PDB file of C-alpha atoms in Angstrom:
ATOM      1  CA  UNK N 480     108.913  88.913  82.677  1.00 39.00           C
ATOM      2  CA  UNK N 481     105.920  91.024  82.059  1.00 45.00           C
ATOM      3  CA  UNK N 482     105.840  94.791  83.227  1.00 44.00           C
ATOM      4  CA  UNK N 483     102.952  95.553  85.843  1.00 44.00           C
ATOM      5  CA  UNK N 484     100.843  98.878  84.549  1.00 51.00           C
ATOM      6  CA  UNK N 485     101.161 101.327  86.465  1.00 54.00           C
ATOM      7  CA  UNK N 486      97.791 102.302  87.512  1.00 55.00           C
ATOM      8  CA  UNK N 487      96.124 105.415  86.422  1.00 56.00           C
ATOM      9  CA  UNK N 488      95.842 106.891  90.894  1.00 52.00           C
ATOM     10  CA  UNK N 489      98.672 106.158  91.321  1.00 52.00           C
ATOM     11  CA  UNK N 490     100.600 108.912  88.564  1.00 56.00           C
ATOM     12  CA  UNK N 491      98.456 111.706  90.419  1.00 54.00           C
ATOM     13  CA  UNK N 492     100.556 111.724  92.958  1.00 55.00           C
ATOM     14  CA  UNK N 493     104.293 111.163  91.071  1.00 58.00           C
ATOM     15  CA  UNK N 494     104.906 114.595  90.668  1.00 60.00           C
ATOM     16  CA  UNK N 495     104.072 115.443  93.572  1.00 60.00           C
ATOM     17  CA  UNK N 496     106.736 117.190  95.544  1.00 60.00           C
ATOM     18  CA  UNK N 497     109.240 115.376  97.881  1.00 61.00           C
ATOM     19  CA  UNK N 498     108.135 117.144 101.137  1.00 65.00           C
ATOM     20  CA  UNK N 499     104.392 115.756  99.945  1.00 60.00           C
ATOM     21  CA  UNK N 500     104.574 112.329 101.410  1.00 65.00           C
ATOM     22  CA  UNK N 501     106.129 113.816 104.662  1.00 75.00           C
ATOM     23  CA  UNK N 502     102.636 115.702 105.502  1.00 81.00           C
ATOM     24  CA  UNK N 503     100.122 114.056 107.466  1.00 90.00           C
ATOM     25  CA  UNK N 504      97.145 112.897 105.908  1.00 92.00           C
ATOM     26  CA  UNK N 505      94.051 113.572 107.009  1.00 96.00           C
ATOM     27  CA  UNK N 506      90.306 111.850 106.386  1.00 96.00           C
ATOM     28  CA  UNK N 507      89.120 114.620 103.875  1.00 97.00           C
ATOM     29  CA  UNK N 508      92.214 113.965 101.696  1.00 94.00           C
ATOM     30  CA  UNK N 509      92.240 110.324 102.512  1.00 95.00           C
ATOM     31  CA  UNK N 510      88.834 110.451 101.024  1.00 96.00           C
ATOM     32  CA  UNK N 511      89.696 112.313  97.973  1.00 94.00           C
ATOM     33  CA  UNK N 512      92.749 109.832  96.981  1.00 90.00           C
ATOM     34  CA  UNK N 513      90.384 106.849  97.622  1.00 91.00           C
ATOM     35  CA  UNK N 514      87.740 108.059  95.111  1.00 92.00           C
ATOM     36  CA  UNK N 515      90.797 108.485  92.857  1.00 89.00           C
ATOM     37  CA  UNK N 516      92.356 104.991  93.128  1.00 86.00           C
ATOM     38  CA  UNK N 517      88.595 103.766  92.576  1.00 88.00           C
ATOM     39  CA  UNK N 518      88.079 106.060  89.478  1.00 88.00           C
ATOM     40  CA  UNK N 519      84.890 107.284  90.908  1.00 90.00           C
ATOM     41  CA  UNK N 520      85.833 111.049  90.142  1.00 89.00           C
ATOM     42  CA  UNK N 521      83.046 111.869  88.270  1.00 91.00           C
ATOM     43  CA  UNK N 522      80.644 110.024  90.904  1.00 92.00           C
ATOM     44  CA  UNK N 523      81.872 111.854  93.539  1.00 92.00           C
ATOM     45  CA  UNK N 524      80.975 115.151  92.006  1.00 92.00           C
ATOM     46  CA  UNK N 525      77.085 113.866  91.907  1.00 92.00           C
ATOM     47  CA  UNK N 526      77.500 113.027  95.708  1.00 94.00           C
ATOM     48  CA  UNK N 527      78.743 116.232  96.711  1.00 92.00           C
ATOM     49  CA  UNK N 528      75.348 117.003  97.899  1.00 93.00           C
ATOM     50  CA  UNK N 529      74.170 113.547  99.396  1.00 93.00           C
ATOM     51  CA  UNK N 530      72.080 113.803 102.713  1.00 93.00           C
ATOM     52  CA  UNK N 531      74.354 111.889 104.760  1.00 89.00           C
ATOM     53  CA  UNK N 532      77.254 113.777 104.529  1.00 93.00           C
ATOM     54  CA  UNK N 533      75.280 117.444 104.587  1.00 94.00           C
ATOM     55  CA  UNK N 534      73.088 116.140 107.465  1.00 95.00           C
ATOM     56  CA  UNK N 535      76.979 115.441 109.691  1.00 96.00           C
ATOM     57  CA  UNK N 536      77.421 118.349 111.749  1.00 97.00           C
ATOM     58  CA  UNK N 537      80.908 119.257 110.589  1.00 96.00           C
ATOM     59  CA  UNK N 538      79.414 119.014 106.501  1.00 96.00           C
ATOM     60  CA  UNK N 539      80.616 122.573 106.190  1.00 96.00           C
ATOM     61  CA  UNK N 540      84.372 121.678 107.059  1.00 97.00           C
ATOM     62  CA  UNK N 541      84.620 118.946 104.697  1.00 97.00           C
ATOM     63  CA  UNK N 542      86.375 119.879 101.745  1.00 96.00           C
ATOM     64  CA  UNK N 543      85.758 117.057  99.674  1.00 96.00           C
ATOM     65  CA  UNK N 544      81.915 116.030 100.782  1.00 97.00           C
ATOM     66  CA  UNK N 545      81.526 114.176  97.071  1.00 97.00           C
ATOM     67  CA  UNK N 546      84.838 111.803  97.960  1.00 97.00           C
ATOM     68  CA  UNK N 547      83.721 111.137 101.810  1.00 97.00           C
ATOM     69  CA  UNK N 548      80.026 110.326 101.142  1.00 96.00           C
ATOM     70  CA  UNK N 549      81.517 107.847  98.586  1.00 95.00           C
ATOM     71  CA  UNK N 550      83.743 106.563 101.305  1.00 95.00           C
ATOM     72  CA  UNK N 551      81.232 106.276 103.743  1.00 95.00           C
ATOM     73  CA  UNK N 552      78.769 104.657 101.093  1.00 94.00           C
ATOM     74  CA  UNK N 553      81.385 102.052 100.538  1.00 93.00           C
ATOM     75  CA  UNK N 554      82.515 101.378 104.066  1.00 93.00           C
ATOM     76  CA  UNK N 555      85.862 102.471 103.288  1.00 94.00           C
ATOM     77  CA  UNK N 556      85.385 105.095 106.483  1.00 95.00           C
ATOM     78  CA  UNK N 557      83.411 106.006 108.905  1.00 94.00           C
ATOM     79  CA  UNK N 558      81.444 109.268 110.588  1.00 95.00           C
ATOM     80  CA  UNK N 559      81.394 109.179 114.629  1.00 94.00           C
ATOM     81  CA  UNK N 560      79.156 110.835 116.508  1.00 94.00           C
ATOM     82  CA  UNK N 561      77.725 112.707 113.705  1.00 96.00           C
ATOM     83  CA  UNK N 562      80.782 114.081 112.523  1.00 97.00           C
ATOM     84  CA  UNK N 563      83.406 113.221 109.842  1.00 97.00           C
ATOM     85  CA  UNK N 564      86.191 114.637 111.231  1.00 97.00           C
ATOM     86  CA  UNK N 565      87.958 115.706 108.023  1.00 97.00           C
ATOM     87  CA  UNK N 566      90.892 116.979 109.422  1.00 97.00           C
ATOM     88  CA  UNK N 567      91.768 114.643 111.679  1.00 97.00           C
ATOM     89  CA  UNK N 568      95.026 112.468 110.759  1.00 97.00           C
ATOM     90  CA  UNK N 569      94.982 108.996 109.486  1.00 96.00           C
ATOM     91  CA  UNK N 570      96.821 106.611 111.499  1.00 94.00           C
ATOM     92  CA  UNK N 571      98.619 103.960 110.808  1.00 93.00           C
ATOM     93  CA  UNK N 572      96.233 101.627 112.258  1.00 95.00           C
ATOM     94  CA  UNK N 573      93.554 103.120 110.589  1.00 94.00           C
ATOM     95  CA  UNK N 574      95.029 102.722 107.788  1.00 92.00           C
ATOM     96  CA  UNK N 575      95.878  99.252 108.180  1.00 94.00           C
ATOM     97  CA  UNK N 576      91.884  98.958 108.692  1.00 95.00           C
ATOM     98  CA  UNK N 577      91.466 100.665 105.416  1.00 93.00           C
ATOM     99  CA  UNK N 578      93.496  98.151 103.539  1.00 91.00           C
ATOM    100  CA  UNK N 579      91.795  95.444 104.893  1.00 93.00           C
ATOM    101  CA  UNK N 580      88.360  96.933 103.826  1.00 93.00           C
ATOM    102  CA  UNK N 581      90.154  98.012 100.731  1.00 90.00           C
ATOM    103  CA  UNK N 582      90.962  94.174  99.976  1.00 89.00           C
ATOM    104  CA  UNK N 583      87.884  93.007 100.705  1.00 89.00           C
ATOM    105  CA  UNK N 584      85.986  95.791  98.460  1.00 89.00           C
ATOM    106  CA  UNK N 585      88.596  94.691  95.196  1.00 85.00           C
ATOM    107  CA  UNK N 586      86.074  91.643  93.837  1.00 85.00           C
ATOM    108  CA  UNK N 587      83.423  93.921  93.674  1.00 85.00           C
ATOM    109  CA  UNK N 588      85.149  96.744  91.779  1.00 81.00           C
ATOM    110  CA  UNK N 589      84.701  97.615  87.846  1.00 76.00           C
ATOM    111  CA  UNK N 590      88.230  98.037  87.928  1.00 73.00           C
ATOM    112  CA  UNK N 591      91.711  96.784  89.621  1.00 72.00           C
ATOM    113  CA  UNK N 592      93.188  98.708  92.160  1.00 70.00           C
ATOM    114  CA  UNK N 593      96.525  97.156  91.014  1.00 65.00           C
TER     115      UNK N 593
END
């Protein structure tokens, strides 16, 4: 039997503390962990300063503006009503959206997600 890589996201977050996965998650650091899984890092950086997430009305709230304009780009999330809402939490059924999108994003990716 073959041993499945563990991909490179995913160790980010082993060390993480316990208590960690217990938080609730909102969209800014939703955003952030997506552009990690897709190893677009450095490309969010570039982004920080794109015109559709510094033209949202809550731009100056968003921590990560680099990770949600890639997001948004992508149509991994969404803004409503000109805002982002970054620290609003994820639920589970937007999360089970976000897989979905996720999946059908993965043929068009440089790289595996898994």
């Amino acid at each position: 039997m073959c041993k499945v890589k563990e991909p490179k996201w995913l160790k980010v977050y082993k060390n993480e503390e316990s208590d960690f996965f217990e938080q609730t998650l909102t969209r800014d650091q939703l955003a952030l962990m997506l552009v990690q899984m897709l190893d677009y890092d450095k490309l969010s950086v570039f982004m920080n300063k794109d015109k559709d997430i510094t033209s949202l009305k809550d731009a100056s709230s968003i921590q990560n503006k680099g990770a949600a304009a890639l997001a948004i780009k992508l149509g991994l999330l969404t803004s409503s009503g000109g805002k982002f809402h970054p620290n609003a939490p994820v639920t589970k059924a937007q999360a089970s959206v976000l897989l979905i999108r996720l999946a059908n994003l993965q043929d068009k990716l440089d790289t595996p997600l898994i």
